[in-house]
Coordinates of C-alpha atoms and ligand atoms in Angstrom, one line a residue:
X29 CA -43.3 -3.0 61.9
X30 CA -42.1 -2.0 58.4
X31 CA -42.5 -4.9 56.0
X32 CA -40.3 -5.9 53.1
X33 CA -41.2 -7.8 49.9
X34 CA -38.3 -10.1 49.2
X35 CA -39.2 -11.2 45.7
X36 CA -37.1 -9.4 43.2
X37 CA -39.5 -7.2 41.0
X38 CA -38.6 -6.7 37.4
X39 CA -38.3 -3.9 34.8
X40 CA -38.3 -4.4 31.0
X41 CA -34.5 -4.5 30.8
X42 CA -34.3 -7.4 33.4
X43 CA -35.9 -9.9 31.0
X44 CA -36.0 -11.2 27.4
X45 CA -38.8 -13.0 25.7
X46 CA -38.0 -16.7 25.0
X47 CA -38.1 -17.6 21.3
X48 CA -40.5 -20.4 20.5
X49 CA -42.0 -22.4 17.6
X50 CA -44.0 -20.2 15.3
X51 CA -46.3 -21.0 12.4
X52 CA -46.2 -17.4 11.2
X53 CA -44.2 -17.2 8.1
X54 CA -44.0 -13.4 7.8
X55 CA -44.5 -10.3 9.9
X56 CA -47.4 -9.5 7.5
X57 CA -49.3 -12.4 9.1
X58 CA -49.5 -10.6 12.4
X59 CA -52.7 -8.6 13.1
X60 CA -52.0 -5.6 15.3
X61 CA -55.5 -4.3 15.5
X62 CA -57.4 -5.6 18.5
X63 CA -61.1 -5.5 19.4
X64 CA -62.1 -4.4 22.9
X65 CA -65.4 -4.5 24.7
X66 CA -65.5 -2.4 27.8
X67 CA -66.8 -3.6 31.1
X68 CA -69.2 -0.8 32.1
X69 CA -69.7 1.3 29.0
X70 CA -70.3 -1.9 26.9
X71 CA -68.8 0.0 24.0
X72 CA -66.6 -1.7 21.4
X73 CA -63.4 -0.4 20.0
X74 CA -61.1 -1.7 17.3
X75 CA -57.6 -0.2 17.4
X76 CA -53.9 -0.8 17.4
X77 CA -53.5 -0.6 21.2
X78 CA -50.7 1.9 21.5
X79 CA -51.4 5.3 22.9
X80 CA -49.6 8.6 22.8
X81 CA -49.3 9.9 26.4
X82 CA -51.3 13.0 27.5
X83 CA -48.2 15.1 27.9
X84 CA -48.4 18.5 26.2
X85 CA -45.5 17.7 23.9
X86 CA -47.0 14.3 22.9
X87 CA -50.8 14.2 23.3
X88 CA -51.3 16.8 20.5
X89 CA -53.4 17.0 17.4
X90 CA -50.3 16.9 15.2
X91 CA -49.3 13.6 16.7
X92 CA -52.9 12.2 16.6
X93 CA -53.0 12.9 12.9
X94 CA -50.0 10.6 12.3
X95 CA -51.0 7.9 14.7
X96 CA -54.6 7.7 13.4
X97 CA -53.2 6.6 10.0
X98 CA -52.1 3.4 11.8
X99 CA -55.4 3.3 13.9
X100 CA -53.4 4.1 17.0
X101 CA -54.8 6.4 19.7
X102 CA -53.8 9.7 21.2
X103 CA -54.7 10.8 24.7
X104 CA -54.9 14.6 24.3
X105 CA -53.2 16.7 27.0
X106 CA -55.4 18.5 29.5
X107 CA -54.4 22.0 28.5
X108 CA -56.4 22.1 25.3
X109 CA -59.4 24.3 25.9
X110 CA -63.0 23.3 25.1
X111 CA -62.9 25.4 22.0
X112 CA -59.5 23.9 20.8
X113 CA -61.0 20.5 21.0
X114 CA -64.4 21.3 19.6
X115 CA -62.6 23.1 16.7
X116 CA -60.8 19.8 15.8
X117 CA -63.7 17.5 16.5
X118 CA -64.7 17.2 12.8
X119 CA -61.3 16.2 11.6
X120 CA -61.1 12.5 10.6
X121 CA -58.3 11.7 13.0
X122 CA -60.4 12.9 16.0
X123 CA -62.1 9.6 16.3
X124 CA -58.7 8.3 17.5
X125 CA -58.4 11.0 20.2
X126 CA -59.2 10.6 23.8
X127 CA -59.9 13.6 26.0
X128 CA -58.0 13.6 29.4
X129 CA -58.8 15.4 32.6
X130 CA -57.6 16.1 36.1
X131 CA -60.1 16.0 39.0
X132 CA -60.2 19.6 40.2
X133 CA -63.6 21.3 39.8
X134 CA -62.5 23.4 36.8
X135 CA -61.1 20.2 35.2
X136 CA -64.3 18.3 35.6
X137 CA -66.3 21.3 34.4
X138 CA -64.3 21.3 31.2
X139 CA -64.6 17.5 30.8
X140 CA -68.4 17.5 31.3
X141 CA -68.8 20.3 28.7
X142 CA -66.8 18.2 26.2
X143 CA -68.6 15.0 26.9
X144 CA -71.9 16.6 26.4
X145 CA -70.9 18.7 23.4
X146 CA -69.1 16.0 21.5
X147 CA -70.8 12.8 22.9
X148 CA -67.3 11.6 23.8
X149 CA -67.1 7.8 23.9
X150 CA -63.8 7.4 25.9
X151 CA -62.2 9.7 28.5
X152 CA -59.1 9.5 30.6
X153 CA -59.1 10.6 34.3
X154 CA -55.5 11.1 35.1
X155 CA -53.7 12.0 38.3
X156 CA -50.2 11.3 39.6
X157 CA -51.5 9.1 42.4
X158 CA -54.7 7.3 41.5
X159 CA -55.1 5.5 44.8
X160 CA -56.7 8.1 46.9
X161 CA -60.2 8.4 48.2
X162 CA -60.7 11.7 46.3
X163 CA -59.8 10.1 43.0
X164 CA -62.0 7.0 43.7
X165 CA -64.9 9.2 44.5
X166 CA -64.4 11.2 41.3
X167 CA -64.3 8.0 39.2
X168 CA -67.5 6.9 40.9
X169 CA -69.2 10.2 40.2
X170 CA -68.2 10.3 36.5
X171 CA -69.3 6.7 36.1
X172 CA -72.7 7.6 37.7
X173 CA -73.1 10.7 35.5
X174 CA -72.0 9.0 32.3
X175 CA -72.8 5.2 32.5
X176 CA -72.1 4.7 28.8
X177 CA -68.7 6.5 28.6
X178 CA -65.6 4.4 28.7
X179 CA -63.5 5.5 31.6
X180 CA -59.7 5.1 31.7
X181 CA -58.4 6.0 35.2
X182 CA -54.9 6.1 36.8
X183 CA -52.2 6.0 37.7
X184 CA -51.7 3.1 40.1
X185 CA -49.2 0.3 40.3
X186 CA -50.6 -2.3 42.6
X187 CA -53.3 -5.0 42.3
X188 CA -55.2 -3.3 45.2
X189 CA -55.1 0.1 43.4
X190 CA -56.4 -1.5 40.2
X191 CA -59.2 -3.3 42.0
X192 CA -60.5 -0.2 43.7
X193 CA -60.5 1.8 40.5
X194 CA -62.4 -0.9 38.7
X195 CA -64.9 -1.2 41.6
X196 CA -65.4 2.6 41.4
X197 CA -66.3 2.4 37.7
X198 CA -63.1 2.4 35.6
X199 CA -63.2 0.3 32.4
X200 CA -59.5 0.6 31.9
X201 CA -56.8 1.2 34.6
X202 CA -53.5 3.0 33.8
X203 CA -50.6 1.4 35.5
X204 CA -47.2 3.0 36.1
X205 CA -45.8 4.8 39.1
X206 CA -42.4 6.2 38.4
X207 CA -41.1 4.4 35.3
X208 CA -41.4 7.4 32.9
X209 CA -38.5 8.7 30.9
X210 CA -38.8 12.2 32.4
X211 CA -40.2 11.2 35.7
X212 CA -38.3 11.8 38.9
X213 CA -40.9 10.5 41.4
X214 CA -38.7 7.5 42.4
X215 CA -35.8 9.8 43.1
X216 CA -37.8 12.5 44.9
X217 CA -40.1 10.2 46.9
X218 CA -38.5 6.8 46.9
X219 CA -41.9 5.4 45.8
X220 CA -42.5 3.2 42.8
X221 CA -43.0 -0.3 41.4
X222 CA -40.9 -1.9 38.7
X223 CA -43.0 -1.7 35.6
X224 CA -42.8 -5.3 34.2
X225 CA -43.8 -6.8 37.5
X226 CA -46.5 -4.2 38.0
X227 CA -48.1 -5.2 34.7
X228 CA -47.6 -9.0 35.3
X229 CA -49.4 -8.7 38.7
X230 CA -52.0 -6.1 37.9
X231 CA -53.1 -7.5 34.5
X232 CA -54.1 -10.9 36.1
X233 CA -56.4 -9.3 38.6
X234 CA -57.8 -6.7 36.2
X235 CA -58.7 -9.3 33.6
X236 CA -60.5 -11.4 36.2
X237 CA -62.6 -8.3 36.9
X238 CA -63.3 -7.9 33.2
X239 CA -61.4 -4.7 32.7
X240 CA -58.3 -3.7 30.8
X241 CA -54.8 -2.4 31.6
X242 CA -52.6 0.3 30.1
X243 CA -48.9 0.0 30.7
X244 CA -47.9 3.6 31.1
X245 CA -44.2 4.6 31.0
X246 CA -40.8 3.0 30.8
X247 CA -40.8 1.8 27.3
X248 CA -37.6 2.9 25.6
X249 CA -37.5 0.6 22.5
X250 CA -40.1 -1.4 20.6
X251 CA -38.8 -4.5 22.4
X252 CA -40.1 -3.0 25.6
X253 CA -43.5 -2.5 24.1
X254 CA -43.6 -6.1 23.1
X255 CA -42.6 -7.1 26.6
X256 CA -45.4 -5.0 28.1
X257 CA -47.9 -6.8 25.8
X258 CA -46.4 -10.2 26.7
X259 CA -46.8 -9.3 30.4
X260 CA -50.5 -8.7 29.9
X261 CA -50.9 -5.1 29.0
X262 CA -53.9 -4.5 26.8
X263 CA -52.6 -1.1 25.8
X264 CA -49.2 0.6 26.0
X265 CA -48.8 4.3 26.5
X266 CA -45.7 6.1 25.2
X267 CA -44.2 9.5 25.9
X268 CA -40.5 9.5 25.3
X269 CA -40.5 7.2 22.3
X270 CA -42.7 9.8 20.5
X271 CA -40.6 12.8 21.7
X272 CA -38.2 14.8 19.5
X273 CA -40.1 14.6 16.3
X274 CA -41.3 17.2 13.8
X275 CA -44.9 16.7 15.2
X276 CA -43.9 16.7 18.9
X277 CA -44.2 19.8 20.9
X278 CA -41.2 21.5 22.7
X279 CA -38.8 24.1 21.4
X280 CA -36.4 23.2 18.7
X281 CA -32.9 24.1 19.8
X282 CA -29.7 23.9 17.8
X283 CA -26.4 23.3 19.5
X284 CA -23.1 22.9 17.7
X285 CA -25.0 22.4 14.5
X286 CA -27.1 19.6 16.0
X287 CA -30.9 19.9 16.4
X288 CA -32.8 18.9 19.6
X289 CA -36.3 19.2 20.8
X290 CA -37.0 20.1 24.4
X291 CA -39.1 17.4 26.2
X292 CA -40.2 17.6 29.9
X293 CA -42.3 15.8 32.5
X294 CA -45.7 17.2 33.3
X295 CA -44.7 17.6 36.9
X296 CA -41.4 19.3 36.1
X297 CA -40.6 22.9 37.2
X298 CA -40.8 23.8 33.6
X299 CA -44.4 22.5 33.0
X300 CA -45.6 23.8 36.4
X301 CA -44.3 27.2 35.5
X302 CA -45.9 27.1 32.1
X303 CA -49.4 26.0 33.3
X304 CA -49.7 26.9 37.0
X305 CA -47.4 29.8 37.4
X306 CA -44.8 27.8 39.4
X307 CA -44.5 24.9 41.8
X308 CA -46.8 25.3 44.8
X309 CA -44.8 25.5 48.1
X310 CA -46.2 22.2 49.3
X311 CA -45.4 20.3 46.1
X312 CA -42.1 19.0 44.7
X313 CA -41.2 18.9 41.1
X314 CA -41.3 15.3 40.0
X315 CA -40.2 15.6 36.4
X316 CA -37.2 16.6 34.4
X317 CA -36.4 18.7 31.3
X318 CA -34.3 17.1 28.6
X319 CA -33.2 17.7 25.1
X320 CA -34.0 14.9 22.7
X321 CA -32.0 14.6 19.5
X322 CA -34.3 15.7 16.6
X323 CA -35.7 12.6 14.9
X324 CA -37.6 13.9 11.9
X325 CA -41.0 12.7 11.0
X326 CA -43.0 10.6 13.5
X327 CA -44.4 8.3 10.8
X328 CA -41.0 6.7 10.3
X329 CA -40.6 6.0 14.0
X330 CA -44.1 4.6 14.2
X331 CA -43.5 2.2 11.3
X332 CA -40.3 1.0 12.9
X333 CA -42.1 0.5 16.3
X334 CA -45.0 -1.5 14.7
X335 CA -42.5 -3.6 12.7
X336 CA -40.7 -4.4 16.0
X337 CA -43.9 -5.5 17.6
X338 CA -44.9 -7.6 14.6
X339 CA -41.5 -9.2 14.6
X340 CA -41.8 -10.1 18.3
X341 CA -45.1 -11.8 17.5
X342 CA -43.5 -13.9 14.8
X343 CA -40.7 -15.0 17.2
X344 CA -43.2 -16.3 19.7
X345 CA -45.9 -17.5 17.3
X346 CA -48.5 -15.0 18.3
X347 CA -50.8 -14.0 15.4
X348 CA -52.4 -11.2 17.4
X349 CA -51.3 -8.9 20.3
X350 CA -53.8 -10.5 22.7
X351 CA -52.1 -13.9 22.1
X352 CA -48.8 -12.6 23.2
X353 CA -49.2 -13.3 27.0
X354 CA -50.2 -17.0 26.3
X355 CA -47.2 -17.5 24.0
X356 CA -44.6 -15.6 26.0
X357 CA -42.2 -16.9 28.6
X358 CA -39.8 -14.4 30.1
X359 CA -36.2 -15.2 30.9
X360 CA -34.5 -13.2 33.7
X361 CA -31.2 -11.9 32.3
X362 CA -28.2 -10.1 33.8
X363 CA -27.4 -8.5 30.4
X364 CA -29.9 -8.1 27.6
X365 CA -28.0 -6.1 24.9
X366 CA -24.5 -6.2 23.4
X367 CA -23.5 -2.5 23.7
X368 CA -19.9 -2.8 22.3
X369 CA -20.8 -0.2 19.6
X370 CA -23.3 1.7 21.7
X371 CA -27.0 0.9 22.3
Ligands
5GP26 P1 -42.4 7.5 29.0 O1 -43.1 6.8 27.8 O2 -41.8 8.8 28.6 O3 -41.4 6.6 29.6 O4 -43.5 7.7 30.1 C1 -44.6 8.5 29.8 C2 -45.4 8.6 31.1 O5 -44.6 9.3 32.1 C3 -46.6 9.5 31.0 O6 -47.7 8.9 30.4 C4 -46.9 9.8 32.5 O7 -47.6 8.8 33.1 C5 -45.5 9.9 33.1 N1 -45.1 11.3 33.3 C6 -45.1 12.3 32.5 N2 -44.5 13.4 33.0 C7 -44.2 13.1 34.3 C8 -43.7 13.8 35.4 O8 -43.3 14.9 35.3 N3 -43.6 13.1 36.6 C9 -43.9 11.8 36.7 N4 -43.8 11.2 37.8 N5 -44.4 11.1 35.6 C10 -44.6 11.7 34.5

């Protein structure tokens, strides 16, 4: 018999973070860098735990160069060739780059070459549905072949999905099925899990197992990034919030004197045409193509984003990002913003 979960599950815009006593006198007192020690690889990493998504318009060297100034990380998209990546590997910002890969034979061949050539410390295995036997087997194989490499794997959205990935060898699980700004999975398939609840539920289990969680997708404003950290995300991955900039990919178009940049989902018709010569008959396009108003230099957006997270920390008395979940209480709301003059 079909089952139904009756608890209402929540997205970022269904809650606010309750203000509370704070002994932080200034946003400058907040430390955004966090130190990580990974379950299997035993490696350490100190970074501001916000990641650029491995979409071809976002996970780019140009973006990495800017984010590295803030010690943030960029997950490079899968369509850079081995020589593209090797060619940039001596750049200072490359230490803040993470190579991503799919799981087809040719993807793994590319990944293995890169791991060996560049002694990569962190990699990201990324598929649309990370809770399949084939994906779990691939994570197991990569873990066995590279015991000391930190493995990020996803995407999943349930506690069970996370647990299985971690048991297969993932140090970090990427959580998010359907929340993305240019994702149409929920519309096309009816499948998904509200992102705030997914993070609240998954992070508890993942932390018990000694691993970390990335909240991937659905953040629209810096307040959402703060909510993701409060819900227990160790890292937050952003696509749309970094789109539309000088450093982002996508064509620049001018309409009625206004500039836009094209941004699209990696499963959109547009991306599939670009990289795979079209959408295979048995697949559906699960991404959309949009025009994002041109937003100038990324650095300005990043400063504003980090200031927002710092400010959230001061409102709840959290000196560091990893203190946010202990300090935060969410309030369910029916209306979070006053939109009388727009958003
Ligand atoms: P955003 O920050 O834009 O809300 O979400 C970014 C995330 O959306 C990416 O990291 C990736 O997980 C997801 N994503 C990107 N392109 C697509 C797509 O075409 N379809 C789906 N279902 N998800 C996508």
